[in-house]
Short mmCIF file of C-alpha atoms in Angstrom, two decimals:
data_model
loop_
_atom_site.label_atom_id
_atom_site.label_comp_id
_atom_site.label_asym_id
_atom_site.label_seq_id
_atom_site.Cartn_x
_atom_site.Cartn_y
_atom_site.Cartn_z
CA UNK P 258 7.86 -122.78 25.65
CA UNK P 259 10.85 -123.70 27.30
CA UNK P 260 12.77 -121.41 25.97
CA UNK P 261 13.77 -117.87 27.59
CA UNK P 262 12.08 -114.99 27.20
CA UNK P 263 14.62 -111.55 26.77
CA UNK P 264 14.68 -108.05 26.72
CA UNK P 265 16.46 -105.02 25.08
CA UNK P 266 14.12 -102.14 26.88
CA UNK P 267 15.22 -98.84 28.39
CA UNK P 268 13.20 -98.27 31.97
CA UNK P 269 11.71 -95.06 30.00
CA UNK P 270 10.72 -95.93 26.43
CA UNK P 271 7.72 -95.90 25.54
CA UNK P 272 7.97 -98.11 22.97
CA UNK P 273 9.96 -100.59 25.64
CA UNK P 274 7.08 -100.31 27.51
CA UNK P 275 4.33 -101.65 25.83
CA UNK P 276 6.32 -104.61 24.74
CA UNK P 277 6.62 -105.29 28.61
CA UNK P 278 2.90 -104.16 29.72
CA UNK P 279 2.06 -107.10 26.86
CA UNK P 280 4.02 -110.03 28.28
CA UNK P 281 2.79 -109.07 31.31
CA UNK P 282 -0.52 -109.48 29.90
CA UNK P 283 0.73 -112.72 28.69
CA UNK P 284 2.21 -113.63 31.98
CA UNK P 285 5.01 -114.53 30.57
CA UNK P 286 8.25 -114.28 32.45
CA UNK P 287 11.63 -112.89 31.50
CA UNK P 288 14.68 -111.34 31.34
CA UNK P 289 15.24 -107.29 31.28
CA UNK P 290 18.16 -106.47 29.87
CA UNK P 291 18.71 -103.46 30.17
CA UNK P 292 19.95 -100.34 27.03
CA UNK P 293 20.74 -97.65 28.10
CA UNK P 294 19.90 -94.51 25.36
CA UNK P 295 21.68 -91.86 26.73
CA UNK P 296 24.50 -93.21 28.79
CA UNK P 297 27.87 -93.52 26.29
CA UNK P 298 26.37 -92.18 23.68
CA UNK P 299 23.96 -94.16 23.17
CA UNK P 300 24.29 -97.65 24.43
CA UNK P 301 21.78 -98.76 21.17
CA UNK P 302 24.04 -97.64 19.18
CA UNK P 303 27.00 -99.38 20.34
CA UNK P 304 28.51 -102.69 17.43
CA UNK P 305 27.09 -104.68 20.40
CA UNK P 306 23.79 -104.13 19.74
CA UNK P 307 23.13 -103.19 16.58
CA UNK P 308 24.05 -106.65 15.96
CA UNK P 309 20.72 -107.59 17.05
CA UNK P 310 19.19 -104.16 16.05
CA UNK P 311 20.29 -102.94 12.54
CA UNK P 312 17.84 -99.82 13.60
CA UNK P 313 19.56 -98.79 17.21
CA UNK P 314 16.05 -98.64 18.81
CA UNK P 315 14.66 -100.44 21.46
CA UNK P 316 12.69 -103.18 22.19
CA UNK P 317 14.30 -105.89 20.75
CA UNK P 318 12.96 -108.95 22.25
CA UNK P 319 15.01 -112.25 22.12
CA UNK P 320 12.02 -115.87 22.34
CA UNK P 321 15.13 -118.05 22.19
CA UNK P 322 17.41 -117.18 19.63
CA UNK P 323 14.92 -116.09 17.79
CA UNK P 324 15.72 -112.04 17.83
CA UNK P 325 12.78 -109.44 16.94
CA UNK P 326 12.66 -105.99 16.73
CA UNK P 327 9.72 -103.21 16.29
CA UNK P 328 7.37 -103.57 19.59
CA UNK P 329 4.25 -103.45 17.25
CA UNK P 330 5.33 -106.67 15.53
CA UNK P 331 6.26 -107.51 19.39
CA UNK P 332 3.14 -107.86 20.35
CA UNK P 333 1.32 -109.32 17.50
CA UNK P 334 3.65 -112.22 17.36
CA UNK P 335 3.31 -112.77 21.20
CA UNK P 336 -0.58 -112.55 20.32
CA UNK P 337 -0.76 -115.32 17.80
CA UNK P 338 1.89 -117.95 19.99
CA UNK P 339 -0.07 -117.08 23.76
CA UNK P 340 -3.46 -116.75 22.02
CA UNK P 341 -4.46 -116.36 25.76
CA UNK P 342 -5.70 -114.37 27.10
CA UNK P 343 -6.10 -111.98 23.37
CA UNK P 344 -4.63 -108.37 22.47
CA UNK P 345 -6.58 -108.72 20.21
CA UNK P 346 -10.79 -108.79 19.26
CA UNK P 347 -11.89 -112.24 17.96
CA UNK P 348 -14.03 -109.85 14.67
CA UNK P 349 -11.35 -108.69 11.40
CA UNK P 350 -13.46 -105.46 12.05
CA UNK P 351 -12.86 -104.90 15.86
CA UNK P 352 -9.87 -106.23 16.06
CA UNK P 353 -9.16 -103.66 11.83
CA UNK P 354 -10.41 -100.46 14.65
CA UNK P 355 -7.77 -102.14 17.94
CA UNK P 356 -5.39 -101.97 15.39
CA UNK P 357 -6.12 -98.21 13.86
CA UNK P 358 -5.48 -97.42 16.93
CA UNK P 359 -2.33 -98.46 18.85
CA UNK P 360 -1.01 -97.25 15.26
CA UNK P 361 -2.38 -94.04 15.48
CA UNK P 362 0.25 -93.98 18.35
CA UNK P 363 2.39 -96.02 17.62
CA UNK P 364 3.62 -94.54 13.83
CA UNK P 365 1.76 -91.00 14.27
CA UNK P 366 3.04 -89.75 17.84
CA UNK P 367 5.36 -91.71 19.22
CA UNK P 368 8.25 -91.79 15.56
CA UNK P 369 7.53 -87.56 16.23
CA UNK P 370 8.69 -87.50 19.40
CA UNK P 371 11.05 -89.57 20.03
CA UNK P 372 14.95 -89.08 21.51
CA UNK P 373 16.67 -89.08 18.00
CA UNK P 374 14.44 -86.98 16.51
CA UNK P 375 14.57 -84.51 19.13
CA UNK P 376 18.35 -84.91 18.50
CA UNK P 377 17.89 -84.19 15.85
CA UNK P 378 16.54 -80.63 16.01
CA UNK P 379 19.25 -79.47 18.84
CA UNK P 380 21.92 -80.82 17.18
CA UNK P 381 21.42 -79.81 13.21
CA UNK P 382 18.81 -77.08 13.52
CA UNK P 383 19.57 -75.62 16.81
CA UNK P 384 15.64 -75.60 18.26
CA UNK P 385 15.54 -74.99 21.30
CA UNK P 386 14.37 -76.62 24.03
CA UNK P 387 10.34 -75.00 24.70
CA UNK P 388 10.50 -75.27 20.56
CA UNK P 389 11.24 -78.97 20.57
CA UNK P 390 9.16 -80.10 23.70
CA UNK P 391 5.81 -77.69 21.80
CA UNK P 392 6.65 -79.70 18.71
CA UNK P 393 5.90 -83.18 21.35
CA UNK P 394 2.58 -81.29 22.50
CA UNK P 395 1.50 -80.62 19.10
CA UNK P 396 1.93 -83.83 17.93
CA UNK P 397 0.33 -85.98 20.93
CA UNK P 398 -2.62 -83.44 21.32
CA UNK P 399 -3.11 -84.59 18.05
CA UNK P 400 -3.10 -87.65 17.74
CA UNK P 401 -4.73 -87.53 21.65
CA UNK P 402 -7.84 -85.98 19.63
CA UNK P 403 -8.09 -88.25 17.63
CA UNK P 404 -8.51 -91.03 19.13
CA UNK P 405 -10.54 -88.98 22.13
CA UNK P 406 -13.39 -89.08 18.97
CA UNK P 407 -12.47 -92.43 17.64
CA UNK P 408 -13.34 -93.63 20.82
CA UNK P 409 -16.11 -91.93 21.92
CA UNK P 410 -17.96 -92.35 19.16
CA UNK P 411 -17.75 -96.18 18.80
CA UNK P 412 -19.62 -99.04 20.42
CA UNK P 413 -16.99 -101.18 20.92
CA UNK P 414 -15.24 -98.42 23.27
CA UNK P 415 -15.90 -100.01 27.11
CA UNK P 416 -13.81 -100.33 30.16
CA UNK P 417 -10.49 -101.08 28.12
CA UNK P 418 -10.42 -99.12 24.25
CA UNK P 419 -11.78 -101.74 22.54
CA UNK P 420 -13.40 -103.72 24.72
CA UNK P 421 -13.20 -105.07 28.44
CA UNK P 422 -10.22 -106.72 28.22
CA UNK P 423 -7.08 -104.95 27.87
CA UNK P 424 -5.09 -105.30 24.57
CA UNK P 425 -3.07 -103.39 21.75
CA UNK P 426 -3.78 -100.13 21.75
CA UNK P 427 -3.92 -100.14 25.42
CA UNK P 428 -0.42 -101.78 25.04
CA UNK P 429 0.84 -98.43 23.23
CA UNK P 430 -1.91 -96.24 24.73
CA UNK P 431 -0.66 -95.89 28.31
CA UNK P 432 3.01 -95.59 27.32
CA UNK P 433 2.17 -92.23 25.14
CA UNK P 434 0.12 -91.17 28.43
CA UNK P 435 3.08 -91.74 30.44
CA UNK P 436 4.88 -89.11 27.87
CA UNK P 437 2.69 -86.84 27.65
CA UNK P 438 2.64 -85.95 31.55
CA UNK P 439 6.50 -85.81 30.94
CA UNK P 440 5.59 -83.14 28.37
CA UNK P 441 2.98 -81.61 30.13
CA UNK P 442 0.30 -82.60 28.07
CA UNK P 443 -2.97 -80.87 29.02
CA UNK P 444 -5.49 -83.54 29.00
CA UNK P 445 -8.59 -82.23 29.76
CA UNK P 446 -9.82 -82.52 26.58
CA UNK P 447 -8.78 -86.02 26.27
CA UNK P 448 -11.36 -87.30 29.04
CA UNK P 449 -11.80 -90.81 27.65
CA UNK P 450 -8.39 -91.27 27.82
CA UNK P 451 -7.83 -90.15 31.22
CA UNK P 452 -10.61 -92.69 31.95
CA UNK P 453 -9.14 -96.00 29.92
CA UNK P 454 -5.47 -94.73 31.30
CA UNK P 455 -7.53 -95.19 35.00
CA UNK P 456 -8.84 -98.37 34.16
CA UNK P 457 -4.76 -99.66 32.36
CA UNK P 458 -3.00 -98.33 35.84
CA UNK P 459 -5.18 -100.41 38.58
CA UNK P 460 -4.04 -103.46 37.00
CA UNK P 461 -0.54 -105.10 38.02
CA UNK P 462 0.12 -106.14 35.00
CA UNK P 463 -0.20 -102.73 33.50
CA UNK P 464 1.77 -101.42 36.62
CA UNK P 465 5.33 -103.36 37.13
CA UNK P 466 5.69 -102.77 33.48
CA UNK P 467 5.68 -98.56 34.69
CA UNK P 468 8.95 -96.91 34.54
CA UNK P 469 9.46 -95.91 37.77
CA UNK P 470 9.59 -99.87 38.61
CA UNK P 471 11.54 -101.05 35.49
CA UNK P 472 15.42 -102.47 37.42
CA UNK P 473 17.28 -99.46 34.83
CA UNK P 474 15.35 -97.13 36.32
CA UNK P 475 17.02 -93.92 38.71
CA UNK P 476 16.72 -94.64 42.57
CA UNK P 477 13.60 -91.70 43.38
CA UNK P 478 14.78 -88.37 45.21
CA UNK P 479 14.87 -88.60 48.96
CA UNK P 480 12.40 -86.99 50.64
CA UNK P 481 13.64 -83.68 52.18
CA UNK P 482 14.38 -83.85 55.50
CA UNK T 278 -18.77 -110.40 -0.07
CA UNK T 279 -20.49 -108.18 -2.28
CA UNK T 280 -20.29 -105.49 -0.33
CA UNK T 281 -18.42 -102.73 -1.86
CA UNK T 282 -14.98 -101.32 -1.24
CA UNK T 283 -14.61 -97.86 -1.45
CA UNK T 284 -10.79 -96.10 -0.95
CA UNK T 285 -10.89 -92.43 -0.14
CA UNK T 286 -6.56 -91.67 -1.57
CA UNK T 287 -4.65 -89.64 -3.04
CA UNK T 288 -2.65 -90.46 -5.68
CA UNK T 289 0.96 -89.69 -4.02
CA UNK T 290 0.40 -90.81 -0.48
CA UNK T 291 2.29 -93.51 0.12
CA UNK T 292 0.58 -94.67 3.25
CA UNK T 293 -2.67 -94.37 0.07
CA UNK T 294 -0.10 -96.69 -2.19
CA UNK T 295 -0.11 -99.41 -0.04
CA UNK T 296 -3.30 -100.00 0.20
CA UNK T 297 -3.47 -99.58 -3.81
CA UNK T 298 -1.78 -102.63 -4.00
CA UNK T 299 -2.93 -104.49 -0.94
CA UNK T 300 -6.42 -104.71 -3.18
CA UNK T 301 -4.67 -105.51 -5.73
CA UNK T 302 -2.97 -107.89 -5.10
CA UNK T 303 -5.93 -108.95 -3.46
CA UNK T 304 -8.20 -108.90 -6.83
CA UNK T 305 -10.37 -107.19 -4.83
CA UNK T 306 -12.29 -104.39 -7.16
CA UNK T 307 -12.52 -100.98 -5.22
CA UNK T 308 -13.86 -97.43 -6.23
CA UNK T 309 -11.90 -94.61 -5.68
CA UNK T 310 -12.61 -91.74 -4.25
CA UNK T 311 -9.65 -88.38 -4.62
CA UNK T 312 -8.84 -86.58 -1.65
CA UNK T 313 -6.66 -83.94 -3.11
CA UNK T 314 -4.13 -82.93 0.59
CA UNK T 315 -3.22 -79.34 -1.27
CA UNK T 316 -6.45 -78.37 -3.24
CA UNK T 317 -8.85 -76.58 -1.14
CA UNK T 318 -6.32 -76.20 1.81
CA UNK T 319 -6.49 -79.91 1.46
CA UNK T 320 -9.31 -81.65 1.14
CA UNK T 321 -8.18 -84.34 3.98
CA UNK T 322 -9.04 -81.41 6.81
CA UNK T 323 -12.75 -80.95 5.14
CA UNK T 324 -15.91 -81.64 7.26
CA UNK T 325 -17.81 -83.80 5.63
CA UNK T 326 -14.23 -86.43 5.29
CA UNK T 327 -13.34 -85.85 9.60
CA UNK T 328 -16.29 -87.35 9.68
CA UNK T 329 -14.36 -90.62 7.65
CA UNK T 330 -10.97 -89.60 9.93
CA UNK T 331 -10.94 -87.92 12.09
CA UNK T 332 -7.21 -88.07 11.82
CA UNK T 333 -7.80 -85.70 8.95
CA UNK T 334 -5.39 -88.09 6.86
CA UNK T 335 -5.44 -90.59 3.82
CA UNK T 336 -6.33 -93.00 3.45
CA UNK T 337 -9.80 -94.26 4.62
CA UNK T 338 -10.92 -98.25 3.00
CA UNK T 339 -15.12 -98.30 3.58
CA UNK T 340 -16.22 -101.79 3.19
CA UNK T 341 -19.81 -102.05 2.81
CA UNK T 342 -20.38 -99.31 5.97
CA UNK T 343 -17.93 -100.16 7.41
CA UNK T 344 -14.77 -97.56 7.97
CA UNK T 345 -11.39 -97.85 8.81
CA UNK T 346 -8.57 -96.13 9.41
CA UNK T 347 -4.29 -96.70 9.01
CA UNK T 348 -3.09 -98.00 6.04
CA UNK T 349 -0.93 -100.85 8.03
CA UNK T 350 -4.91 -101.99 10.24
CA UNK T 351 -6.60 -102.36 6.92
CA UNK T 352 -3.87 -104.64 4.72
CA UNK T 353 -4.01 -106.63 8.17
CA UNK T 354 -7.93 -107.17 8.11
CA UNK T 355 -7.79 -107.56 3.46
CA UNK T 356 -5.65 -110.19 4.46
CA UNK T 357 -7.64 -111.51 7.64
CA UNK T 358 -11.16 -111.05 5.39
CA UNK T 359 -9.68 -112.47 2.30
CA UNK T 360 -6.73 -115.13 3.03
CA UNK T 361 -5.06 -115.75 0.11
CA UNK T 362 -2.95 -115.08 -1.90
CA UNK T 363 -1.87 -114.36 1.54
CA UNK T 364 -0.25 -110.79 2.70
CA UNK T 365 1.99 -112.35 5.99
CA UNK T 366 3.75 -115.24 5.73
CA UNK T 367 2.15 -118.77 7.77
CA UNK T 368 4.65 -119.19 10.89
CA UNK T 369 4.38 -116.77 13.60
CA UNK T 370 8.80 -115.76 13.32
CA UNK T 371 8.03 -115.37 9.42
CA UNK T 372 5.01 -113.24 10.44
CA UNK T 373 7.41 -111.57 12.16
CA UNK T 374 10.13 -110.07 10.98
CA UNK T 375 7.41 -109.46 7.86
CA UNK T 376 5.22 -106.77 9.92
CA UNK T 377 8.78 -105.38 12.19
CA UNK T 378 10.26 -105.00 8.39
CA UNK T 379 6.73 -102.75 7.81
CA UNK T 380 6.33 -101.21 10.94
CA UNK T 381 10.20 -99.89 10.15
CA UNK T 382 9.10 -97.97 7.02
CA UNK T 383 5.45 -97.45 8.59
CA UNK T 384 6.08 -96.06 12.08
CA UNK T 385 10.33 -94.45 11.96
CA UNK T 386 10.66 -93.19 8.08
CA UNK T 387 7.06 -92.89 6.31
CA UNK T 388 5.45 -89.91 9.50
CA UNK T 389 8.35 -87.89 10.32
CA UNK T 390 8.28 -87.18 5.68
CA UNK T 391 4.61 -86.93 5.55
CA UNK T 392 3.20 -83.55 4.29
CA UNK T 393 2.08 -82.21 7.86
CA UNK T 394 5.25 -82.58 9.57
CA UNK T 395 7.40 -80.66 6.57
CA UNK T 396 4.15 -77.77 6.86
CA UNK T 397 4.69 -77.73 11.03
CA UNK T 398 8.63 -76.69 10.13
CA UNK T 399 7.53 -74.37 7.18
CA UNK T 400 5.03 -72.74 9.19
CA UNK T 401 6.24 -72.71 12.40
CA UNK T 402 10.16 -72.54 11.99
CA UNK T 403 10.46 -70.98 8.73
CA UNK T 404 13.09 -74.00 7.93
CA UNK T 405 13.67 -72.89 4.14
CA UNK T 406 13.24 -75.80 1.80
CA UNK T 407 17.15 -77.53 1.03
CA UNK T 408 17.17 -78.26 4.69
CA UNK T 409 13.71 -79.53 4.65
CA UNK T 410 14.53 -81.68 1.70
CA UNK T 411 18.05 -83.16 3.91
CA UNK T 412 15.37 -83.80 6.76
CA UNK T 413 13.09 -86.73 4.45
CA UNK T 414 16.78 -87.79 3.37
CA UNK T 415 17.90 -88.59 6.32
CA UNK T 416 15.38 -90.62 7.48
CA UNK T 417 15.22 -92.33 4.95
CA UNK T 418 19.20 -93.11 4.40
CA UNK T 419 18.23 -94.48 8.30
CA UNK T 420 15.62 -96.72 7.40
CA UNK T 421 16.60 -98.60 4.15
CA UNK T 422 19.72 -98.29 5.16
CA UNK T 423 18.12 -101.32 8.43
CA UNK T 424 16.09 -102.40 5.61
CA UNK T 425 19.13 -103.40 3.79
CA UNK T 426 20.60 -105.21 6.82
CA UNK T 427 17.92 -107.55 7.64
CA UNK T 428 16.90 -107.76 4.36
CA UNK T 429 20.89 -109.41 3.16
CA UNK T 430 20.83 -111.00 7.14
CA UNK T 431 18.53 -112.99 6.81
CA UNK T 432 17.83 -116.82 4.79
CA UNK T 433 14.03 -116.36 4.57
CA UNK T 434 14.42 -113.04 2.01
CA UNK T 435 14.11 -113.84 -1.58
CA UNK T 436 12.28 -112.65 -4.49
CA UNK T 437 10.46 -110.35 -2.37
CA UNK T 438 11.29 -108.91 1.18
CA UNK T 439 9.68 -112.18 2.64
CA UNK T 440 9.65 -115.30 0.21
CA UNK T 441 9.30 -116.21 -2.47
CA UNK T 442 5.19 -113.92 -2.75
CA UNK T 443 4.99 -110.22 -2.44
CA UNK T 444 3.36 -109.47 1.08
CA UNK T 445 2.56 -106.64 3.60
CA UNK T 446 6.52 -105.85 3.97
CA UNK T 447 6.78 -104.84 -0.07
CA UNK T 448 3.52 -102.82 0.37
CA UNK T 449 5.77 -101.02 2.59
CA UNK T 450 8.21 -100.46 0.98
CA UNK T 451 7.29 -99.73 -2.90
CA UNK T 452 5.64 -95.91 -1.91
CA UNK T 453 8.90 -95.82 0.62
CA UNK T 454 11.38 -96.19 -2.72
CA UNK T 455 9.62 -93.85 -4.76
CA UNK T 456 8.84 -91.21 -1.79
CA UNK T 457 12.81 -91.97 -1.46
CA UNK T 458 13.81 -91.10 -5.86
CA UNK T 459 11.16 -87.66 -5.22
CA UNK T 460 12.92 -86.27 -2.85
CA UNK T 461 16.75 -87.62 -5.36
CA UNK T 462 18.06 -90.18 -2.03
CA UNK T 463 21.05 -91.63 -3.16
CA UNK T 464 19.67 -95.75 -3.22
CA UNK T 465 23.01 -97.47 -4.36
CA UNK T 466 23.78 -98.25 -0.47
CA UNK T 467 20.86 -99.98 -1.14
CA UNK T 468 20.51 -102.57 -4.04
CA UNK T 469 18.73 -105.51 -1.74
CA UNK T 470 15.94 -103.16 -1.92
CA UNK T 471 16.33 -101.41 -5.17
CA UNK T 472 15.90 -105.15 -6.87
CA UNK T 473 12.88 -105.97 -4.52
CA UNK T 474 11.62 -103.07 -6.23
CA UNK T 475 12.38 -103.89 -9.46
CA UNK T 476 10.04 -107.47 -8.70
CA UNK T 477 7.56 -106.06 -7.29
CA UNK T 478 7.00 -103.30 -10.37
CA UNK T 479 7.48 -106.33 -12.57
CA UNK T 480 3.71 -107.14 -11.39
CA UNK T 481 1.14 -105.52 -13.04
CA UNK T 482 -0.82 -105.50 -9.65
CA UNK T 483 1.79 -103.01 -8.30
CA UNK T 484 2.05 -101.23 -11.73
CA UNK T 485 -1.58 -100.72 -11.28
CA UNK T 486 -1.31 -99.30 -8.26
CA UNK T 487 1.49 -96.52 -8.62
CA UNK T 488 0.59 -93.29 -8.24
CA UNK T 489 0.79 -91.48 -12.15
CA UNK T 490 -1.74 -94.74 -12.58
CA UNK T 491 -4.78 -93.19 -10.70
CA UNK T 492 -7.39 -91.59 -11.48
CA UNK T 493 -6.89 -87.64 -9.87
CA UNK T 494 -2.72 -88.03 -11.22
CA UNK T 495 -2.31 -85.02 -13.32
CA UNK T 496 -2.29 -84.82 -16.48
CA UNK T 497 2.14 -86.14 -17.88
CA UNK T 498 3.27 -82.94 -19.67
CA UNK T 499 3.27 -83.43 -22.94
CA UNK T 500 6.62 -84.68 -24.88
CA UNK T 501 8.14 -80.92 -26.46
CA UNK T 502 7.74 -80.37 -30.04
#
């Protein structure tokens, strides 16, 4: 496996964040190519990037000359290609549950709150920013409430969403927690999610994947004198 | 495998439609329990159904006493539990591509156009119906254009999205084509999608899964005298 891994990423994209966690959990070194989602009218819309991803979204992962799109499908590829440590549990019923949690996050929260959707509201319907932010919080709350129930009701919840090994569901949860804090979502109704987040962020694989630790993250504000 | 399969379904739900196709492709008999998404204020919000799915969405598949949510995660379970005929190709790179196409449909088109989203626009922002329908068409067009490119540019596109066996991507595509027609999306820019749709709908497994062939579909309008 000497073929290089290259991730087209944006520091604050939650879909790219998922893949960064997955790569780190697998112990795979990779090169980052930043794609700035706002600068230059959105670098993801540039012709060269469209050749990599006709959806004009991040991330894209290149493995050698292989072009891979869609973060959850990329994580499945990583798990099939480098099985250890696993991102999914062994038993099919547990795999189904882990994937279902991941899909709640990847299908039913994140795409609704994505940059392009908020831009649509602004440009097409002139929805004021406070109402756009209320929209974001609404869908986070709907999804988080469901996942909190799925976790508290189930015996296979462990230190992480599924058992005691961080995996696919955690790769999807942690970026969404970051996004929730960014939009000032009240997290007190989701104590299990907060507990899992703390366990994840204590691990170096998650820490290295944090938005603020990316090469394209803006420099931190200088401390007041 | 004598445990019964029970699908909580709504005839016009595209997520339930995906699972119906998958069950039929695997040759698995199942029992349908209709959940009417509008009647009674939405039967998916009833307490008994919330016990099955805290997301209050269809579908849910029961396999014996196992409760499974999220259509794509359910399709993965079907493929792991009954491997033949396969819903995913053998090689990891091809599996990645098939899953990526499925995720474009399941993450980046369908959740944006779901009933609950259109209800939010109506109830919270009073967005008029023509603008709500324009929104639906916008995201279908964005996603379909990307998939059309992904299919026309790639040598492993066959009779179906991935090769010559109908699979996961087709399970997700066909319901979204149905939805696109329902909202009068112009499909002429997507000749490959239309070709794949025709190939799929010629198969009895897809035909039996069509919305109008479900037990909870309304009776067809009587022909004019």
